[in-house]
């Protein structure tokens, strides 16, 4: 092949590669920019394509309806021809307005277990979307620890909501905990080692539809068995 022709071919290949890099760089740079703007739409969109944010995975039981406040965010993309062979894509994140763009309802949100929040589209939005969260027992604490010969009696604060009590205990130098449960807030643990120090902690729990919902563990207390 003639050297001049070969040189022209190499220049053409390089130009095509460079153009491809410029096009790709422009697209990735613009798309990665995230902006929050006001909504201005006249056609209905399916609200199932939006995002539900600001919803925690767990809430503590209060005996009253738990209605978490949520944000609903819509993602919109806009393409623009730059006039130089490249296309810019801008992504907008829009906060929807409660009462105008959607309504909110809650289900199973007064008792311990799994609750559901559902948003329903209004105005420019149609359809529904749901998310779940857990309602767990309140924390409890150890009120008294009484020791006796080869046993200890644990008395905890009382809990509402139909919960049971779980007690974890171990010898102070042991790596693994042992567990026992009670429907009452007092429990005697027997067959322990005399003269040994034991660590004890407690929590409330409740089983709902085969799943256990746990409160937080209390502070650990130490006691020496007689």
XYZ file of N, CA and C in Angstrom:
678
model
N 0.852 -1.204 0.000
C 0.000 0.000 0.000
C 0.877 1.240 0.000
N 0.457 2.264 -0.783
C 1.187 3.515 -0.850
C 1.270 4.163 0.534
N 2.431 4.713 0.910
C 2.625 5.291 2.239
C 1.645 6.428 2.510
N 1.370 7.254 1.472
C 0.451 8.373 1.658
C -0.959 7.882 1.946
N -1.378 6.811 1.213
C -2.708 6.238 1.442
C -2.801 5.631 2.836
N -1.720 4.942 3.239
C -1.699 4.329 4.573
C -1.786 5.390 5.658
N -1.089 6.511 5.438
C -1.088 7.595 6.416
C -2.477 8.212 6.531
N -3.145 8.427 5.361
C -4.499 8.990 5.370
C -5.475 8.064 6.082
N -5.312 6.742 5.887
C -6.193 5.767 6.524
C -6.041 5.814 8.046
N -4.786 5.914 8.524
C -4.529 5.983 9.971
C -5.134 7.244 10.578
N -5.040 8.375 9.840
C -5.603 9.630 10.325
C -7.111 9.518 10.437
N -7.756 8.859 9.455
C -9.204 8.694 9.462
C -9.646 7.839 10.631
N -8.941 6.726 10.910
C -9.268 5.841 12.036
C -9.147 6.593 13.355
N -8.067 7.385 13.485
C -7.839 8.147 14.713
C -8.951 9.174 14.933
N -9.375 9.814 13.844
C -10.436 10.821 13.936
C -11.740 10.206 14.398
N -12.071 9.021 13.840
C -13.306 8.330 14.231
C -13.256 7.943 15.707
N -12.111 7.411 16.178
C -11.960 7.032 17.589
C -12.101 8.249 18.495
N -11.499 9.366 18.098
C -11.548 10.579 18.907
C -12.980 11.097 19.019
N -13.710 11.063 17.893
C -15.099 11.508 17.896
C -15.944 10.652 18.828
N -15.676 9.347 18.817
C -16.397 8.427 19.696
C -16.139 8.732 21.154
N -14.875 9.055 21.493
C -14.521 9.381 22.878
C -15.214 10.653 23.322
N -15.232 11.676 22.452
C -15.881 12.951 22.776
C -17.365 12.750 23.009
N -18.019 11.966 22.114
C -19.449 11.705 22.242
C -19.754 11.005 23.552
N -18.953 9.967 23.915
C -19.167 9.195 25.134
C -18.946 10.050 26.367
N -17.867 10.870 26.340
C -17.549 11.712 27.487
C -18.659 12.726 27.750
N -19.175 13.322 26.671
C -20.257 14.292 26.833
C -21.476 13.653 27.467
N -21.825 12.460 27.026
C -23.023 11.761 27.535
C -22.884 11.416 29.001
N -21.722 10.824 29.380
C -21.550 10.381 30.764
C -21.467 11.558 31.723
N -20.839 12.643 31.293
C -20.695 13.797 32.170
C -22.050 14.433 32.467
N -22.880 14.576 31.446
C -24.172 15.226 31.633
C -25.134 14.344 32.411
N -25.145 13.036 32.106
C -26.089 12.138 32.759
C -25.803 12.000 34.245
N -24.529 12.110 34.636
C -24.181 11.930 36.039
C -24.617 13.113 36.896
N -24.950 14.253 36.279
C -25.410 15.416 37.027
C -26.839 15.202 37.489
N -27.100 15.421 38.797
C -28.442 15.222 39.360
C -28.966 16.562 39.875
N -30.093 16.969 39.329
C -30.674 18.249 39.718
C -32.079 18.054 40.249
N -32.463 18.906 41.187
C -33.823 18.895 41.725
C -34.563 20.094 41.163
N -35.650 19.838 40.416
C -36.388 20.920 39.779
C -37.868 20.772 40.055
N -38.619 21.816 39.795
C -40.069 21.753 39.948
C -40.687 21.014 38.774
N -41.788 20.311 39.035
C -42.445 19.508 38.017
C -43.294 20.382 37.091
N -43.272 20.072 35.818
C -44.114 20.756 34.846
C -44.512 19.758 33.775
N -45.461 18.887 34.108
C -45.890 17.823 33.204
C -47.399 17.930 32.984
N -47.829 17.609 31.774
C -49.251 17.668 31.461
C -49.822 16.302 31.137
N -48.977 15.292 30.983
C -49.451 13.940 30.693
C -49.262 13.060 31.919
N -50.161 12.087 32.086
C -50.096 11.210 33.246
C -48.930 10.235 33.159
N -48.280 10.019 34.302
C -47.212 9.040 34.417
C -47.618 8.002 35.461
N -47.048 6.806 35.328
C -47.323 5.743 36.292
C -46.481 5.976 37.541
N -47.138 6.112 38.680
C -46.420 6.436 39.915
C -45.568 5.264 40.413
N -45.777 4.070 39.848
C -44.965 2.909 40.252
C -43.505 3.055 39.814
N -43.231 4.002 38.909
C -41.856 4.218 38.449
C -41.123 5.254 39.300
N -41.792 5.784 40.329
C -41.158 6.766 41.203
C -40.443 6.070 42.363
N -39.739 6.852 43.175
C -39.011 6.328 44.330
C -39.654 6.817 45.624
N -39.831 5.899 46.572
C -40.292 6.274 47.916
C -39.064 6.370 48.810
N -38.806 7.542 49.351
C -37.622 7.733 50.195
C -38.023 8.239 51.571
N -37.045 8.348 52.454
C -37.232 8.841 53.822
C -38.062 7.885 54.675
N -38.106 6.612 54.282
C -38.838 5.596 55.051
C -37.831 4.684 55.746
N -37.845 4.674 57.075
C -36.941 3.801 57.824
C -37.450 2.355 57.755
N -36.552 1.421 57.958
C -36.938 0.009 57.897
C -37.660 -0.433 59.169
N -37.392 0.260 60.310
C -37.936 -0.169 61.597
C -38.424 1.012 62.424
N -39.589 0.825 63.050
C -40.140 1.810 63.978
C -40.545 1.089 65.266
N -40.557 1.809 66.373
C -40.853 1.209 67.676
C -42.338 1.337 67.992
N -42.902 0.264 68.489
C -44.320 0.195 68.845
C -44.669 1.251 69.888
N -45.798 1.937 69.673
C -46.259 2.965 70.604
C -47.677 2.707 71.100
N -48.387 1.779 70.471
C -49.777 1.547 70.803
C -50.709 2.390 69.945
N -50.137 3.302 69.172
C -50.910 4.153 68.266
C -50.473 3.907 66.830
N -51.249 4.422 65.888
C -50.913 4.258 64.470
C -49.591 4.967 64.159
N -48.690 4.251 63.504
C -47.404 4.821 63.097
C -47.485 5.154 61.613
N -47.418 6.454 61.311
C -47.562 6.932 59.936
C -46.310 7.713 59.522
N -45.291 7.014 59.057
C -44.055 7.708 58.663
C -44.315 8.679 57.509
N -43.698 9.830 57.580
C -43.760 10.796 56.484
C -42.747 10.377 55.419
N -43.172 10.276 54.178
C -42.285 9.820 53.101
C -42.156 10.892 52.024
N -41.067 10.804 51.262
C -40.888 11.624 50.069
C -41.088 10.744 48.848
N -41.721 11.279 47.825
C -41.894 10.551 46.576
C -41.159 11.325 45.486
N -40.238 10.656 44.812
C -39.360 11.314 43.846
C -39.522 10.687 42.469
N -39.683 11.534 41.466
C -39.800 11.080 40.079
C -38.530 11.440 39.324
N -38.073 10.532 38.467
C -36.877 10.770 37.660
C -37.288 11.058 36.221
N -36.871 12.197 35.691
C -37.187 12.598 34.323
C -35.896 12.838 33.546
N -35.862 12.427 32.281
C -34.685 12.632 31.438
C -35.051 13.485 30.233
N -34.140 14.361 29.852
C -34.365 15.256 28.719
C -33.159 15.199 27.786
N -33.408 14.883 26.496
C -32.341 14.819 25.497
C -32.257 16.140 24.731
N -31.021 16.540 24.398
C -30.827 17.775 23.646
C -29.704 17.592 22.635
N -29.998 17.934 21.394
C -28.992 17.866 20.342
C -28.109 19.104 20.445
N -26.813 18.881 20.593
C -25.884 19.987 20.777
C -25.492 20.660 19.473
N -25.907 20.080 18.331
C -25.591 20.670 17.042
C -24.214 20.347 16.528
N -23.452 19.559 17.291
C -22.101 19.178 16.851
C -21.951 17.666 16.741
N -23.078 16.988 16.599
C -23.041 15.530 16.481
C -23.149 14.806 17.803
N -23.232 15.557 18.910
C -23.362 14.930 20.232
C -24.755 15.207 20.795
N -25.159 14.367 21.733
C -26.457 14.516 22.387
C -26.240 14.598 23.893
N -26.812 15.594 24.525
C -26.743 15.741 25.982
C -28.024 15.180 26.599
N -27.863 14.420 27.670
C -29.013 13.879 28.393
C -28.956 14.401 29.829
N -29.955 15.178 30.220
C -30.012 15.732 31.578
C -31.070 14.978 32.383
N -30.695 14.547 33.565
C -31.618 13.823 34.438
C -32.090 14.743 35.554
N -33.418 14.865 35.689
C -34.010 15.698 36.724
C -34.672 14.820 37.781
N -34.513 15.177 39.047
C -35.183 14.476 40.141
C -36.212 15.424 40.756
N -37.480 15.036 40.650
C -38.584 15.905 41.034
C -39.265 15.386 42.298
N -39.386 16.240 43.317
C -40.148 15.899 44.514
C -41.627 16.106 44.220
N -42.411 15.028 44.315
C -43.849 15.137 44.092
C -44.523 15.761 45.311
N -45.690 16.358 45.085
C -46.395 17.065 46.160
C -47.570 16.232 46.669
N -47.551 15.958 47.974
C -48.633 15.199 48.589
C -49.934 16.003 48.513
N -51.019 15.320 48.159
C -52.306 15.982 48.032
C -52.566 16.533 46.648
N -51.501 16.691 45.872
C -51.635 17.172 44.496
C -51.244 16.084 43.501
N -50.108 15.436 43.769
C -49.613 14.387 42.876
C -49.922 12.981 43.387
N -50.132 12.841 44.705
C -50.394 11.520 45.273
C -51.071 11.632 46.635
N -51.729 10.547 47.034
C -52.296 10.419 48.380
C -51.598 9.253 49.077
N -51.694 9.199 50.401
C -50.998 8.171 51.178
C -51.974 7.433 52.081
N -51.879 6.110 52.115
C -52.648 5.296 53.063
C -51.710 4.311 53.748
N -52.125 3.840 54.943
C -51.312 2.904 55.719
C -52.139 1.674 56.074
N -51.450 0.547 56.260
C -52.127 -0.702 56.604
C -51.304 -1.447 57.662
N -52.020 -2.044 58.653
C -51.370 -2.831 59.724
C -50.297 -2.015 60.447
N -50.581 -0.751 60.706
C -49.554 0.131 61.275
C -49.785 0.500 62.741
N -50.644 -0.260 63.427
C -50.878 0.031 64.843
C -50.301 -1.040 65.769
N -50.037 -2.229 65.236
C -49.539 -3.338 66.052
C -48.137 -3.742 65.624
N -47.492 -4.539 66.451
C -46.167 -5.071 66.126
C -46.289 -5.998 64.921
N -45.368 -5.865 63.989
C -45.389 -6.691 62.781
C -44.961 -5.890 61.568
N -45.414 -6.319 60.395
C -45.057 -5.649 59.145
C -46.183 -4.717 58.713
N -45.857 -3.455 58.527
C -46.830 -2.456 58.095
C -46.565 -2.059 56.649
N -47.568 -1.466 56.015
C -47.454 -1.081 54.608
C -47.898 0.361 54.407
N -47.114 1.108 53.624
C -47.509 2.439 53.193
C -47.730 2.382 51.681
N -48.848 2.940 51.222
C -49.183 2.918 49.796
C -49.433 4.332 49.301
N -48.811 4.672 48.183
C -49.070 5.968 47.549
C -49.914 5.726 46.300
N -50.891 6.601 46.081
C -51.783 6.493 44.920
C -51.693 7.768 44.110
N -51.480 7.619 42.805
C -51.297 8.768 41.936
C -52.526 9.649 41.834
N -52.273 10.954 41.702
C -53.332 11.948 41.507
C -52.863 12.914 40.413
N -53.803 13.638 39.826
C -53.437 14.667 38.861
C -52.660 14.103 37.684
N -51.367 14.456 37.584
C -50.522 14.001 36.487
C -50.009 12.576 36.674
N -50.403 11.922 37.778
C -49.914 10.573 38.061
C -51.068 9.598 38.247
N -50.832 8.363 37.864
C -51.830 7.309 38.002
C -51.165 6.083 38.618
N -51.984 5.114 39.059
C -51.452 3.872 39.607
C -51.097 3.993 41.082
N -50.521 2.919 41.616
C -50.136 2.882 43.030
C -48.742 2.273 43.189
N -48.162 2.508 44.344
C -46.886 1.893 44.713
C -46.851 1.735 46.235
N -46.303 0.602 46.705
C -46.276 0.325 48.143
C -44.863 0.030 48.629
N -44.655 0.260 49.924
C -43.398 -0.091 50.599
C -43.748 -0.579 52.004
N -42.902 -1.415 52.578
C -43.179 -1.973 53.906
C -42.138 -1.517 54.924
N -42.540 -1.569 56.192
C -41.635 -1.275 57.301
C -42.064 -2.111 58.507
N -41.138 -2.306 59.446
C -41.411 -3.134 60.616
C -41.751 -2.265 61.830
N -42.665 -2.791 62.645
C -42.948 -2.186 63.952
C -42.504 -3.208 64.997
N -41.553 -2.840 65.840
C -40.951 -3.772 66.788
C -41.254 -3.355 68.221
N -41.097 -4.276 69.186
C -41.382 -3.946 70.595
C -40.466 -2.859 71.149
N -40.939 -2.217 72.196
C -40.114 -1.256 72.913
C -38.963 -1.973 73.618
N -37.971 -1.214 73.980
C -36.869 -1.774 74.763
C -37.322 -1.984 76.204
N -36.787 -3.005 76.846
C -37.038 -3.236 78.269
C -35.699 -3.257 79.002
N -35.739 -3.266 80.320
C -34.500 -3.296 81.093
C -34.629 -4.277 82.250
N -33.513 -4.661 82.794
C -33.475 -5.548 83.965
C -33.736 -4.709 85.208
N -34.792 -5.039 85.928
C -35.102 -4.307 87.159
C -34.327 -4.873 88.341
N -34.360 -6.224 88.484
C -33.614 -6.863 89.583
C -33.000 -8.177 89.113
N -31.872 -8.515 89.731
C -31.219 -9.816 89.558
C -31.015 -10.403 90.951
N -31.652 -11.537 91.217
C -31.504 -12.177 92.520
C -30.767 -13.501 92.341
N -29.810 -13.738 93.214
C -29.030 -14.969 93.112
C -29.418 -15.940 94.215
N -29.268 -17.201 93.927
C -29.505 -18.255 94.893
C -28.523 -19.371 94.582
N -28.678 -20.506 95.239
C -27.764 -21.613 95.014
C -27.967 -22.180 93.606
N -26.947 -21.994 92.777
C -26.914 -22.495 91.398
C -28.035 -21.948 90.510
N -28.555 -20.782 90.874
C -29.606 -20.199 90.034
C -29.711 -18.697 90.259
N -30.320 -18.036 89.291
C -30.593 -16.611 89.399
C -32.029 -16.344 88.922
N -32.639 -15.297 89.481
C -33.975 -14.893 89.058
C -33.885 -13.502 88.435
N -34.367 -13.410 87.208
C -34.307 -12.152 86.454
C -35.699 -11.540 86.417
N -35.796 -10.282 86.824
C -37.060 -9.558 86.780
C -36.870 -8.336 85.881
N -37.718 -8.202 84.860
C -37.585 -7.112 83.901
C -38.746 -6.133 84.030
N -38.604 -4.996 83.380
C -39.736 -4.066 83.279
C -40.799 -4.708 82.390
N -42.048 -4.315 82.600
C -43.142 -4.917 81.841
C -43.291 -4.254 80.475
N -43.857 -5.029 79.538
C -44.013 -4.558 78.165
C -45.440 -4.818 77.702
N -45.960 -3.933 76.853
C -47.302 -4.103 76.289
C -47.205 -4.569 74.833
N -48.357 -4.805 74.234
C -48.366 -5.198 72.834
C -48.364 -6.694 72.615
N -48.666 -7.469 73.680
C -48.712 -8.922 73.544
C -47.352 -9.561 73.366
N -46.329 -8.951 73.934
C -44.954 -9.451 73.765
C -44.582 -10.492 74.820
N -43.555 -11.250 74.500
C -42.922 -12.160 75.455
C -41.537 -11.606 75.793
N -40.872 -12.270 76.740
C -39.577 -11.806 77.223
C -38.501 -12.831 76.887
N -37.387 -12.366 76.351
C -36.264 -13.246 76.058
C -35.076 -12.843 76.919
N -34.444 -13.845 77.524
C -33.300 -13.606 78.400
C -32.077 -14.322 77.825
N -30.994 -13.597 77.734
C -29.723 -14.172 77.286
C -28.754 -14.134 78.462
N -28.012 -15.216 78.665
C -27.063 -15.270 79.780
C -25.853 -16.126 79.399
N -24.748 -15.881 80.085
C -23.534 -16.662 79.865
C -22.565 -16.414 81.007
N -21.631 -17.332 81.176
C -20.541 -17.096 82.128
C -19.683 -15.951 81.597
N -19.145 -15.159 82.481
C -18.491 -13.908 82.097
C -17.355 -14.089 81.084
N -16.701 -15.244 81.066
C -15.598 -15.458 80.132
C -15.999 -16.318 78.934
N -17.267 -16.652 78.868
C -17.747 -17.471 77.745
C -17.985 -16.602 76.503
N -17.808 -17.190 75.321
C -18.015 -16.457 74.069
C -19.463 -16.536 73.581
N -20.178 -17.572 73.945
C -21.526 -17.776 73.410
C -22.595 -17.583 74.480
N -23.728 -17.013 74.042
C -24.859 -16.786 74.915
C -25.805 -17.974 74.898
N -26.515 -18.171 75.997
C -27.621 -19.119 76.059
C -28.909 -18.317 76.194
N -30.008 -18.884 75.685
C -31.252 -18.120 75.643
C -32.400 -18.896 76.285
N -33.285 -18.148 76.929
C -34.517 -18.706 77.468
C -35.609 -17.645 77.338
N -36.852 -18.077 77.339
C -37.952 -17.137 77.135
C -39.012 -17.308 78.208
N -39.828 -16.285 78.378
C -40.898 -16.316 79.368
C -42.037 -15.410 78.920
N -43.261 -15.798 79.258
C -44.409 -14.942 78.986
C -44.595 -13.910 80.089
N -43.937 -14.157 81.233
C -43.985 -13.226 82.356
C -42.683 -12.442 82.428
N -42.692 -11.346 83.183
C -41.501 -10.518 83.279
C -40.536 -10.978 84.372
N -40.755 -12.198 84.878
C -39.847 -12.776 85.871
C -39.511 -14.211 85.469
N -38.229 -14.551 85.545
C -37.800 -15.890 85.120
C -36.622 -16.343 85.982
N -36.695 -17.616 86.448
C -35.592 -18.213 87.214
C -34.797 -19.143 86.308
N -33.493 -18.922 86.266
C -32.591 -19.740 85.455
C -31.823 -20.659 86.392
N -31.970 -21.970 86.182
C -31.387 -22.946 87.101
C -30.165 -23.655 86.496
N -29.584 -24.539 87.310
C -28.450 -25.378 86.899
C -27.240 -24.562 86.451
N -26.950 -23.506 87.205
C -25.770 -22.697 86.930
C -24.612 -23.152 87.807
N -23.426 -22.633 87.547
C -22.228 -23.012 88.289
C -22.051 -22.125 89.520
N -21.927 -22.747 90.660
C -21.735 -21.989 91.904
C -20.422 -21.216 91.876
N -20.471 -20.005 92.402
C -19.268 -19.195 92.514
C -18.827 -18.536 91.221
N -19.583 -18.685 90.160
C -19.206 -18.115 88.866
C -19.990 -16.823 88.595
N -19.318 -15.906 87.888
C -19.966 -14.671 87.463
C -20.716 -14.900 86.146
N -21.933 -14.377 86.087
C -22.740 -14.505 84.873
C -23.143 -13.124 84.362
N -23.243 -13.025 83.044
C -23.720 -11.814 82.386
C -25.141 -12.064 81.884
N -26.006 -11.061 82.030
C -27.413 -11.232 81.664
C -27.897 -9.994 80.896
N -28.710 -10.240 79.854
C -29.379 -9.151 79.135
C -30.767 -9.634 78.710
N -31.667 -8.699 78.444
C -33.054 -9.071 78.122
C -33.583 -8.225 76.962
N -34.624 -8.741 76.314
C -35.334 -7.983 75.294
C -36.756 -8.531 75.158
N -37.631 -7.722 74.585
C -39.002 -8.156 74.306
C -39.078 -8.628 72.858
N -39.984 -9.576 72.597
C -40.174 -10.039 71.226
C -41.616 -10.501 71.037
N -41.992 -10.596 69.765
C -43.320 -11.095 69.435
C -43.264 -11.793 68.082
N -43.932 -12.941 67.980
C -43.999 -13.658 66.710
C -45.320 -13.338 66.014
N -45.208 -12.910 64.762
C -46.382 -12.564 63.963
C -46.271 -13.254 62.607
N -47.241 -14.112 62.311
C -47.253 -14.842 61.036
C -45.930 -15.577 60.773
N -45.425 -16.201 61.828
C -44.212 -17.005 61.695
C -42.912 -16.225 61.734
N -42.965 -14.907 61.825
C -41.756 -14.085 61.886
C -41.618 -13.444 63.255
N -40.390 -13.426 63.767
C -40.146 -12.858 65.088
C -39.679 -11.406 64.974
N -40.338 -10.527 65.723
C -39.979 -9.112 65.761
C -39.380 -8.805 67.127
N -38.147 -8.331 67.127
C -37.391 -8.152 68.366
C -37.188 -6.691 68.732
N -37.272 -6.429 70.038
C -36.864 -5.132 70.540
C -35.354 -5.128 70.740
N -34.804 -4.011 71.161
C -33.360 -3.925 71.388
C -32.988 -4.619 72.695
N -31.784 -5.157 72.744
C -31.272 -5.764 73.967
C -31.021 -4.685 75.014
N -31.253 -5.048 76.262
C -30.975 -4.125 77.368
C -29.466 -4.066 77.632
N -29.088 -3.211 78.562
C -27.697 -3.197 79.002
C -27.385 -4.505 79.730
N -26.159 -4.946 79.625
C -25.745 -6.202 80.261
C -25.449 -5.953 81.742
N -25.931 -6.879 82.590
C -25.641 -6.812 84.030
C -24.916 -8.087 84.453
N -24.103 -7.930 85.499
C -23.308 -9.051 85.998
C -23.799 -9.479 87.388
N -23.775 -10.791 87.642
C -24.161 -11.320 88.964
C -23.339 -12.571 89.247
N -22.995 -12.763 90.519
C -22.235 -13.947 90.924
C -23.180 -14.940 91.594
N -23.199 -16.162 91.065
C -24.105 -17.202 91.570
C -23.566 -17.778 92.887
N -24.468 -18.087 93.803
C -24.065 -18.694 95.083
C -23.610 -20.139 94.868
